[in-house]
Amino acid sequence: MRALAVLAALVLLLGGCGDDSGDRFVRPGAPKNSPSGKFVAHAESASEVRVTDRNGGDVFRKSYEYATSSRADGIGVVWLEKKDQLWVLVPGDTSERVEAGPDGVWTAVEAELPGEITRLG
């Protein structure tokens, strides 16, 4: 339950920030590079997440439309600070860790938020 409270705070933070300085969240029209610089996270809309390689090729894409269809909050999307691991925060639902597996294929797995992400809120 604590993760859901943190998630709600992060979503409020995401919606309430007007100043982008130091903001780590990915937003439509404001993609963010991964810590290694090898990947870029894009928020295609309030419910669509995409990760590309340096050349712009898709390595991951997922719609969270089901989670945002009845809410206007949108989702939160943020990289870990020192690892190419993307976190997708779904309002009122759960969080997903998005990263490449040993085979290089990017997948999303439901996971509890790490402390680094919860401290952002």
mmCIF file of N, CA, C and O in Angstrom, residues 16-86:
data_model
loop_
_atom_site.group_PDB
_atom_site.id
_atom_site.type_symbol
_atom_site.label_atom_id
_atom_site.label_comp_id
_atom_site.label_asym_id
_atom_site.label_seq_id
_atom_site.Cartn_x
_atom_site.Cartn_y
_atom_site.Cartn_z
ATOM 1 N N GLY A 16 2.207 18.510 -11.510
ATOM 2 C CA GLY A 16 2.305 19.838 -10.943
ATOM 3 C C GLY A 16 3.596 20.563 -11.210
ATOM 4 O O GLY A 16 3.740 21.724 -10.822
ATOM 5 N N CYS A 17 4.546 19.965 -11.862
ATOM 6 C CA CYS A 17 5.826 20.618 -12.097
ATOM 7 C C CYS A 17 5.768 21.497 -13.327
ATOM 8 O O CYS A 17 5.496 21.020 -14.407
ATOM 9 N N GLY A 18 6.071 22.757 -13.161
ATOM 10 C CA GLY A 18 6.122 23.633 -14.311
ATOM 11 C C GLY A 18 7.549 23.873 -14.746
ATOM 12 O O GLY A 18 7.822 24.198 -15.894
ATOM 13 N N ASP A 19 8.491 23.724 -13.840
ATOM 14 C CA ASP A 19 9.888 23.993 -14.112
ATOM 15 C C ASP A 19 10.595 22.693 -14.423
ATOM 16 O O ASP A 19 10.561 21.765 -13.641
ATOM 17 N N ASP A 20 11.219 22.593 -15.574
ATOM 18 C CA ASP A 20 11.882 21.357 -15.991
ATOM 19 C C ASP A 20 13.288 21.208 -15.448
ATOM 20 O O ASP A 20 13.897 20.174 -15.615
ATOM 21 N N SER A 21 13.869 22.223 -14.825
ATOM 22 C CA SER A 21 15.262 22.139 -14.375
ATOM 23 C C SER A 21 15.416 21.017 -13.357
ATOM 24 O O SER A 21 14.762 20.996 -12.333
ATOM 25 N N GLY A 22 16.262 20.063 -13.678
ATOM 26 C CA GLY A 22 16.524 18.943 -12.784
ATOM 27 C C GLY A 22 15.425 17.897 -12.792
ATOM 28 O O GLY A 22 15.502 16.929 -12.069
ATOM 29 N N ASP A 23 14.385 18.076 -13.570
ATOM 30 C CA ASP A 23 13.274 17.140 -13.620
ATOM 31 C C ASP A 23 13.702 15.893 -14.389
ATOM 32 O O ASP A 23 14.118 15.974 -15.531
ATOM 33 N N ARG A 24 13.560 14.738 -13.761
ATOM 34 C CA ARG A 24 13.986 13.485 -14.385
ATOM 35 C C ARG A 24 12.866 12.793 -15.129
ATOM 36 O O ARG A 24 13.102 11.807 -15.819
ATOM 37 N N PHE A 25 11.630 13.259 -15.007
ATOM 38 C CA PHE A 25 10.504 12.582 -15.623
ATOM 39 C C PHE A 25 10.432 12.848 -17.118
ATOM 40 O O PHE A 25 10.652 13.953 -17.584
ATOM 41 N N VAL A 26 10.116 11.797 -17.854
ATOM 42 C CA VAL A 26 9.913 11.870 -19.298
ATOM 43 C C VAL A 26 8.506 12.412 -19.520
ATOM 44 O O VAL A 26 7.570 12.012 -18.833
ATOM 45 N N ARG A 27 8.373 13.337 -20.469
ATOM 46 C CA ARG A 27 7.070 13.911 -20.782
ATOM 47 C C ARG A 27 6.891 13.950 -22.300
ATOM 48 O O ARG A 27 7.872 13.961 -23.032
ATOM 49 N N PRO A 28 5.644 14.005 -22.764
ATOM 50 C CA PRO A 28 5.446 14.165 -24.208
ATOM 51 C C PRO A 28 6.203 15.392 -24.714
ATOM 52 O O PRO A 28 6.115 16.476 -24.126
ATOM 53 N N GLY A 29 7.012 15.204 -25.731
ATOM 54 C CA GLY A 29 7.817 16.286 -26.278
ATOM 55 C C GLY A 29 9.104 16.554 -25.522
ATOM 56 O O GLY A 29 9.884 17.427 -25.903
ATOM 57 N N ALA A 30 9.353 15.803 -24.433
ATOM 58 C CA ALA A 30 10.575 15.985 -23.641
ATOM 59 C C ALA A 30 11.163 14.623 -23.277
ATOM 60 O O ALA A 30 11.088 14.185 -22.130
ATOM 61 N N PRO A 31 11.744 13.923 -24.266
ATOM 62 C CA PRO A 31 12.354 12.618 -23.982
ATOM 63 C C PRO A 31 13.590 12.775 -23.092
ATOM 64 O O PRO A 31 14.144 13.874 -22.981
ATOM 65 N N LYS A 32 13.994 11.688 -22.458
ATOM 66 C CA LYS A 32 15.175 11.706 -21.588
ATOM 67 C C LYS A 32 16.106 10.571 -21.976
ATOM 68 O O LYS A 32 15.678 9.439 -22.206
ATOM 69 N N ASN A 33 17.398 10.863 -22.011
ATOM 70 C CA ASN A 33 18.424 9.854 -22.275
ATOM 71 C C ASN A 33 18.598 8.951 -21.065
ATOM 72 O O ASN A 33 18.472 9.396 -19.921
ATOM 73 N N SER A 34 18.957 7.706 -21.336
ATOM 74 C CA SER A 34 19.272 6.769 -20.261
ATOM 75 C C SER A 34 20.609 7.181 -19.639
ATOM 76 O O SER A 34 21.373 7.944 -20.242
ATOM 77 N N PRO A 35 20.923 6.668 -18.452
ATOM 78 C CA PRO A 35 22.204 7.010 -17.822
ATOM 79 C C PRO A 35 23.421 6.730 -18.702
ATOM 80 O O PRO A 35 24.381 7.494 -18.699
ATOM 81 N N SER A 36 23.387 5.650 -19.482
ATOM 82 C CA SER A 36 24.527 5.324 -20.344
ATOM 83 C C SER A 36 24.551 6.188 -21.603
ATOM 84 O O SER A 36 25.559 6.237 -22.296
ATOM 85 N N GLY A 37 23.419 6.804 -21.926
ATOM 86 C CA GLY A 37 23.310 7.576 -23.154
ATOM 87 C C GLY A 37 23.022 6.715 -24.375
ATOM 88 O O GLY A 37 22.906 7.221 -25.483
ATOM 89 N N LYS A 38 22.859 5.406 -24.176
ATOM 90 C CA LYS A 38 22.615 4.493 -25.296
ATOM 91 C C LYS A 38 21.149 4.406 -25.699
ATOM 92 O O LYS A 38 20.827 3.923 -26.775
ATOM 93 N N PHE A 39 20.248 4.870 -24.815
ATOM 94 C CA PHE A 39 18.816 4.742 -25.067
ATOM 95 C C PHE A 39 18.109 6.044 -24.725
ATOM 96 O O PHE A 39 18.632 6.869 -23.980
ATOM 97 N N VAL A 40 16.909 6.196 -25.280
ATOM 98 C CA VAL A 40 16.099 7.376 -25.018
ATOM 99 C C VAL A 40 14.689 6.927 -24.691
ATOM 100 O O VAL A 40 14.115 6.103 -25.416
ATOM 101 N N ALA A 41 14.133 7.449 -23.598
ATOM 102 C CA ALA A 41 12.742 7.153 -23.235
ATOM 103 C C ALA A 41 11.863 8.286 -23.742
ATOM 104 O O ALA A 41 12.209 9.463 -23.611
ATOM 105 N N HIS A 42 10.732 7.900 -24.323
ATOM 106 C CA HIS A 42 9.773 8.861 -24.870
ATOM 107 C C HIS A 42 8.409 8.589 -24.249
ATOM 108 O O HIS A 42 8.004 7.437 -24.140
ATOM 109 N N ALA A 43 7.702 9.645 -23.889
ATOM 110 C CA ALA A 43 6.300 9.538 -23.513
ATOM 111 C C ALA A 43 5.535 10.035 -24.728
ATOM 112 O O ALA A 43 5.476 11.224 -24.992
ATOM 113 N N GLU A 44 5.025 9.102 -25.502
ATOM 114 C CA GLU A 44 4.355 9.457 -26.748
ATOM 115 C C GLU A 44 3.034 10.168 -26.492
ATOM 116 O O GLU A 44 2.551 10.901 -27.333
ATOM 117 N N SER A 45 2.446 9.921 -25.326
ATOM 118 C CA SER A 45 1.191 10.544 -24.909
ATOM 119 C C SER A 45 1.116 10.344 -23.401
ATOM 120 O O SER A 45 2.086 9.912 -22.789
ATOM 121 N N ALA A 46 -0.052 10.616 -22.825
ATOM 122 C CA ALA A 46 -0.217 10.386 -21.390
ATOM 123 C C ALA A 46 -0.271 8.909 -21.044
ATOM 124 O O ALA A 46 -0.277 8.547 -19.875
ATOM 125 N N SER A 47 -0.288 8.039 -22.079
ATOM 126 C CA SER A 47 -0.409 6.608 -21.792
ATOM 127 C C SER A 47 0.519 5.713 -22.614
ATOM 128 O O SER A 47 0.492 4.499 -22.460
ATOM 129 N N GLU A 48 1.369 6.264 -23.452
ATOM 130 C CA GLU A 48 2.225 5.467 -24.337
ATOM 131 C C GLU A 48 3.700 5.708 -24.002
ATOM 132 O O GLU A 48 4.143 6.848 -23.935
ATOM 133 N N VAL A 49 4.452 4.625 -23.806
ATOM 134 C CA VAL A 49 5.883 4.707 -23.498
ATOM 135 C C VAL A 49 6.657 4.018 -24.607
ATOM 136 O O VAL A 49 6.272 2.947 -25.075
ATOM 137 N N ARG A 50 7.769 4.651 -24.986
ATOM 138 C CA ARG A 50 8.617 4.077 -26.027
ATOM 139 C C ARG A 50 10.063 4.288 -25.622
ATOM 140 O O ARG A 50 10.435 5.337 -25.103
ATOM 141 N N VAL A 51 10.907 3.275 -25.867
ATOM 142 C CA VAL A 51 12.355 3.381 -25.661
ATOM 143 C C VAL A 51 13.004 3.122 -27.010
ATOM 144 O O VAL A 51 12.663 2.155 -27.702
ATOM 145 N N THR A 52 13.940 4.000 -27.369
ATOM 146 C CA THR A 52 14.663 3.845 -28.630
ATOM 147 C C THR A 52 16.149 3.726 -28.358
ATOM 148 O O THR A 52 16.638 4.147 -27.311
ATOM 149 N N ASP A 53 16.866 3.173 -29.337
ATOM 150 C CA ASP A 53 18.323 3.172 -29.254
ATOM 151 C C ASP A 53 18.834 4.515 -29.770
ATOM 152 O O ASP A 53 18.050 5.380 -30.157
ATOM 153 N N ARG A 54 20.147 4.697 -29.749
ATOM 154 C CA ARG A 54 20.754 5.967 -30.196
ATOM 155 C C ARG A 54 20.366 6.352 -31.609
ATOM 156 O O ARG A 54 20.304 7.525 -31.949
ATOM 157 N N ASN A 55 20.106 5.361 -32.449
ATOM 158 C CA ASN A 55 19.772 5.615 -33.853
ATOM 159 C C ASN A 55 18.276 5.850 -34.078
ATOM 160 O O ASN A 55 17.847 6.019 -35.214
ATOM 161 N N GLY A 56 17.495 5.807 -33.009
ATOM 162 C CA GLY A 56 16.064 6.044 -33.128
ATOM 163 C C GLY A 56 15.230 4.801 -33.356
ATOM 164 O O GLY A 56 14.020 4.885 -33.517
ATOM 165 N N GLY A 57 15.862 3.631 -33.354
ATOM 166 C CA GLY A 57 15.120 2.380 -33.533
ATOM 167 C C GLY A 57 14.410 1.963 -32.253
ATOM 168 O O GLY A 57 14.990 2.028 -31.172
ATOM 169 N N ASP A 58 13.169 1.549 -32.368
ATOM 170 C CA ASP A 58 12.409 1.102 -31.196
ATOM 171 C C ASP A 58 13.015 -0.151 -30.580
ATOM 172 O O ASP A 58 13.307 -1.113 -31.287
ATOM 173 N N VAL A 59 13.182 -0.141 -29.263
ATOM 174 C CA VAL A 59 13.567 -1.351 -28.532
ATOM 175 C C VAL A 59 12.454 -1.770 -27.578
ATOM 176 O O VAL A 59 12.412 -2.902 -27.115
ATOM 177 N N PHE A 60 11.528 -0.842 -27.287
ATOM 178 C CA PHE A 60 10.394 -1.140 -26.411
ATOM 179 C C PHE A 60 9.282 -0.146 -26.698
ATOM 180 O O PHE A 60 9.539 1.037 -26.917
ATOM 181 N N ARG A 61 8.052 -0.642 -26.681
ATOM 182 C CA ARG A 61 6.876 0.229 -26.824
ATOM 183 C C ARG A 61 5.713 -0.449 -26.116
ATOM 184 O O ARG A 61 5.492 -1.647 -26.290
ATOM 185 N N LYS A 62 4.984 0.342 -25.328
ATOM 186 C CA LYS A 62 3.815 -0.209 -24.642
ATOM 187 C C LYS A 62 2.808 0.898 -24.393
ATOM 188 O O LYS A 62 3.180 2.019 -24.041
ATOM 189 N N SER A 63 1.541 0.552 -24.566
ATOM 190 C CA SER A 63 0.452 1.470 -24.257
ATOM 191 C C SER A 63 -0.116 1.110 -22.885
ATOM 192 O O SER A 63 -0.349 -0.063 -22.590
ATOM 193 N N TYR A 64 -0.326 2.126 -22.076
ATOM 194 C CA TYR A 64 -0.946 1.956 -20.770
ATOM 195 C C TYR A 64 -2.347 2.566 -20.798
ATOM 196 O O TYR A 64 -2.856 3.025 -19.792
ATOM 197 N N GLU A 65 -2.941 2.559 -21.966
ATOM 198 C CA GLU A 65 -4.271 3.158 -22.168
ATOM 199 C C GLU A 65 -5.288 2.598 -21.184
ATOM 200 O O GLU A 65 -6.114 3.320 -20.656
ATOM 201 N N TYR A 66 -5.215 1.284 -20.920
ATOM 202 C CA TYR A 66 -6.158 0.648 -19.989
ATOM 203 C C TYR A 66 -6.119 1.294 -18.619
ATOM 204 O O TYR A 66 -7.116 1.374 -17.931
ATOM 205 N N ALA A 67 -4.960 1.774 -18.205
ATOM 206 C CA ALA A 67 -4.802 2.331 -16.864
ATOM 207 C C ALA A 67 -5.174 3.804 -16.800
ATOM 208 O O ALA A 67 -5.446 4.316 -15.727
ATOM 209 N N THR A 68 -5.179 4.480 -17.926
ATOM 210 C CA THR A 68 -5.425 5.917 -17.909
ATOM 211 C C THR A 68 -6.736 6.300 -18.580
ATOM 212 O O THR A 68 -7.082 7.471 -18.615
ATOM 213 N N SER A 69 -7.470 5.322 -19.079
ATOM 214 C CA SER A 69 -8.686 5.626 -19.829
ATOM 215 C C SER A 69 -9.735 6.348 -18.995
ATOM 216 O O SER A 69 -10.459 7.184 -19.507
ATOM 217 N N SER A 70 -9.826 6.061 -17.717
ATOM 218 C CA SER A 70 -10.839 6.712 -16.885
ATOM 219 C C SER A 70 -10.229 7.773 -15.974
ATOM 220 O O SER A 70 -10.896 8.315 -15.114
ATOM 221 N N ARG A 71 -8.952 8.070 -16.157
ATOM 222 C CA ARG A 71 -8.278 9.064 -15.322
ATOM 223 C C ARG A 71 -7.515 10.023 -16.224
ATOM 224 O O ARG A 71 -7.122 9.679 -17.309
ATOM 225 N N ALA A 72 -7.297 11.208 -15.723
ATOM 226 C CA ALA A 72 -6.569 12.202 -16.511
ATOM 227 C C ALA A 72 -5.136 12.367 -16.024
ATOM 228 O O ALA A 72 -4.411 13.221 -16.508
ATOM 229 N N ASP A 73 -4.716 11.555 -15.063
ATOM 230 C CA ASP A 73 -3.400 11.713 -14.443
ATOM 231 C C ASP A 73 -2.246 11.450 -15.399
ATOM 232 O O ASP A 73 -1.208 12.060 -15.302
ATOM 233 N N GLY A 74 -2.412 10.480 -16.278
ATOM 234 C CA GLY A 74 -1.283 10.048 -17.093
ATOM 235 C C GLY A 74 -0.401 9.120 -16.278
ATOM 236 O O GLY A 74 -0.721 8.740 -15.162
ATOM 237 N N ILE A 75 0.722 8.757 -16.845
ATOM 238 C CA ILE A 75 1.660 7.865 -16.183
ATOM 239 C C ILE A 75 2.948 8.619 -15.914
ATOM 240 O O ILE A 75 3.225 9.629 -16.534
ATOM 241 N N GLY A 76 3.737 8.117 -14.984
ATOM 242 C CA GLY A 76 5.053 8.672 -14.719
ATOM 243 C C GLY A 76 6.102 7.773 -15.345
ATOM 244 O O GLY A 76 5.980 6.547 -15.297
ATOM 245 N N VAL A 77 7.115 8.375 -15.959
ATOM 246 C CA VAL A 77 8.164 7.605 -16.621
ATOM 247 C C VAL A 77 9.499 8.225 -16.219
ATOM 248 O O VAL A 77 9.725 9.411 -16.450
ATOM 249 N N VAL A 78 10.388 7.419 -15.625
ATOM 250 C CA VAL A 78 11.659 7.955 -15.126
ATOM 251 C C VAL A 78 12.735 6.865 -15.140
ATOM 252 O O VAL A 78 12.477 5.705 -14.836
ATOM 253 N N TRP A 79 13.956 7.256 -15.538
ATOM 254 C CA TRP A 79 15.113 6.353 -15.502
ATOM 255 C C TRP A 79 15.682 6.306 -14.085
ATOM 256 O O TRP A 79 15.653 7.301 -13.376
ATOM 257 N N LEU A 80 16.253 5.154 -13.704
ATOM 258 C CA LEU A 80 17.115 5.128 -12.528
ATOM 259 C C LEU A 80 18.294 6.049 -12.831
ATOM 260 O O LEU A 80 18.646 6.264 -13.999
ATOM 261 N N GLU A 81 18.916 6.566 -11.817
ATOM 262 C CA GLU A 81 19.985 7.546 -12.027
ATOM 263 C C GLU A 81 21.245 6.949 -12.654
ATOM 264 O O GLU A 81 21.885 7.588 -13.482
ATOM 265 N N LYS A 82 21.610 5.719 -12.287
ATOM 266 C CA LYS A 82 22.892 5.171 -12.740
ATOM 267 C C LYS A 82 22.780 3.848 -13.482
ATOM 268 O O LYS A 82 23.776 3.157 -13.673
ATOM 269 N N LYS A 83 21.569 3.499 -13.909
ATOM 270 C CA LYS A 83 21.372 2.222 -14.583
ATOM 271 C C LYS A 83 20.321 2.405 -15.671
ATOM 272 O O LYS A 83 19.351 3.124 -15.483
ATOM 273 N N ASP A 84 20.508 1.744 -16.801
ATOM 274 C CA ASP A 84 19.528 1.819 -17.890
ATOM 275 C C ASP A 84 18.306 0.976 -17.535
ATOM 276 O O ASP A 84 18.049 -0.083 -18.122
ATOM 277 N N GLN A 85 17.584 1.449 -16.558
ATOM 278 C CA GLN A 85 16.378 0.792 -16.077
ATOM 279 C C GLN A 85 15.302 1.876 -15.956
ATOM 280 O O GLN A 85 15.464 2.842 -15.232
ATOM 281 N N LEU A 86 14.238 1.709 -16.718
ATOM 282 C CA LEU A 86 13.162 2.683 -16.766
ATOM 283 C C LEU A 86 12.032 2.222 -15.861
ATOM 284 O O LEU A 86 11.714 1.034 -15.820
#
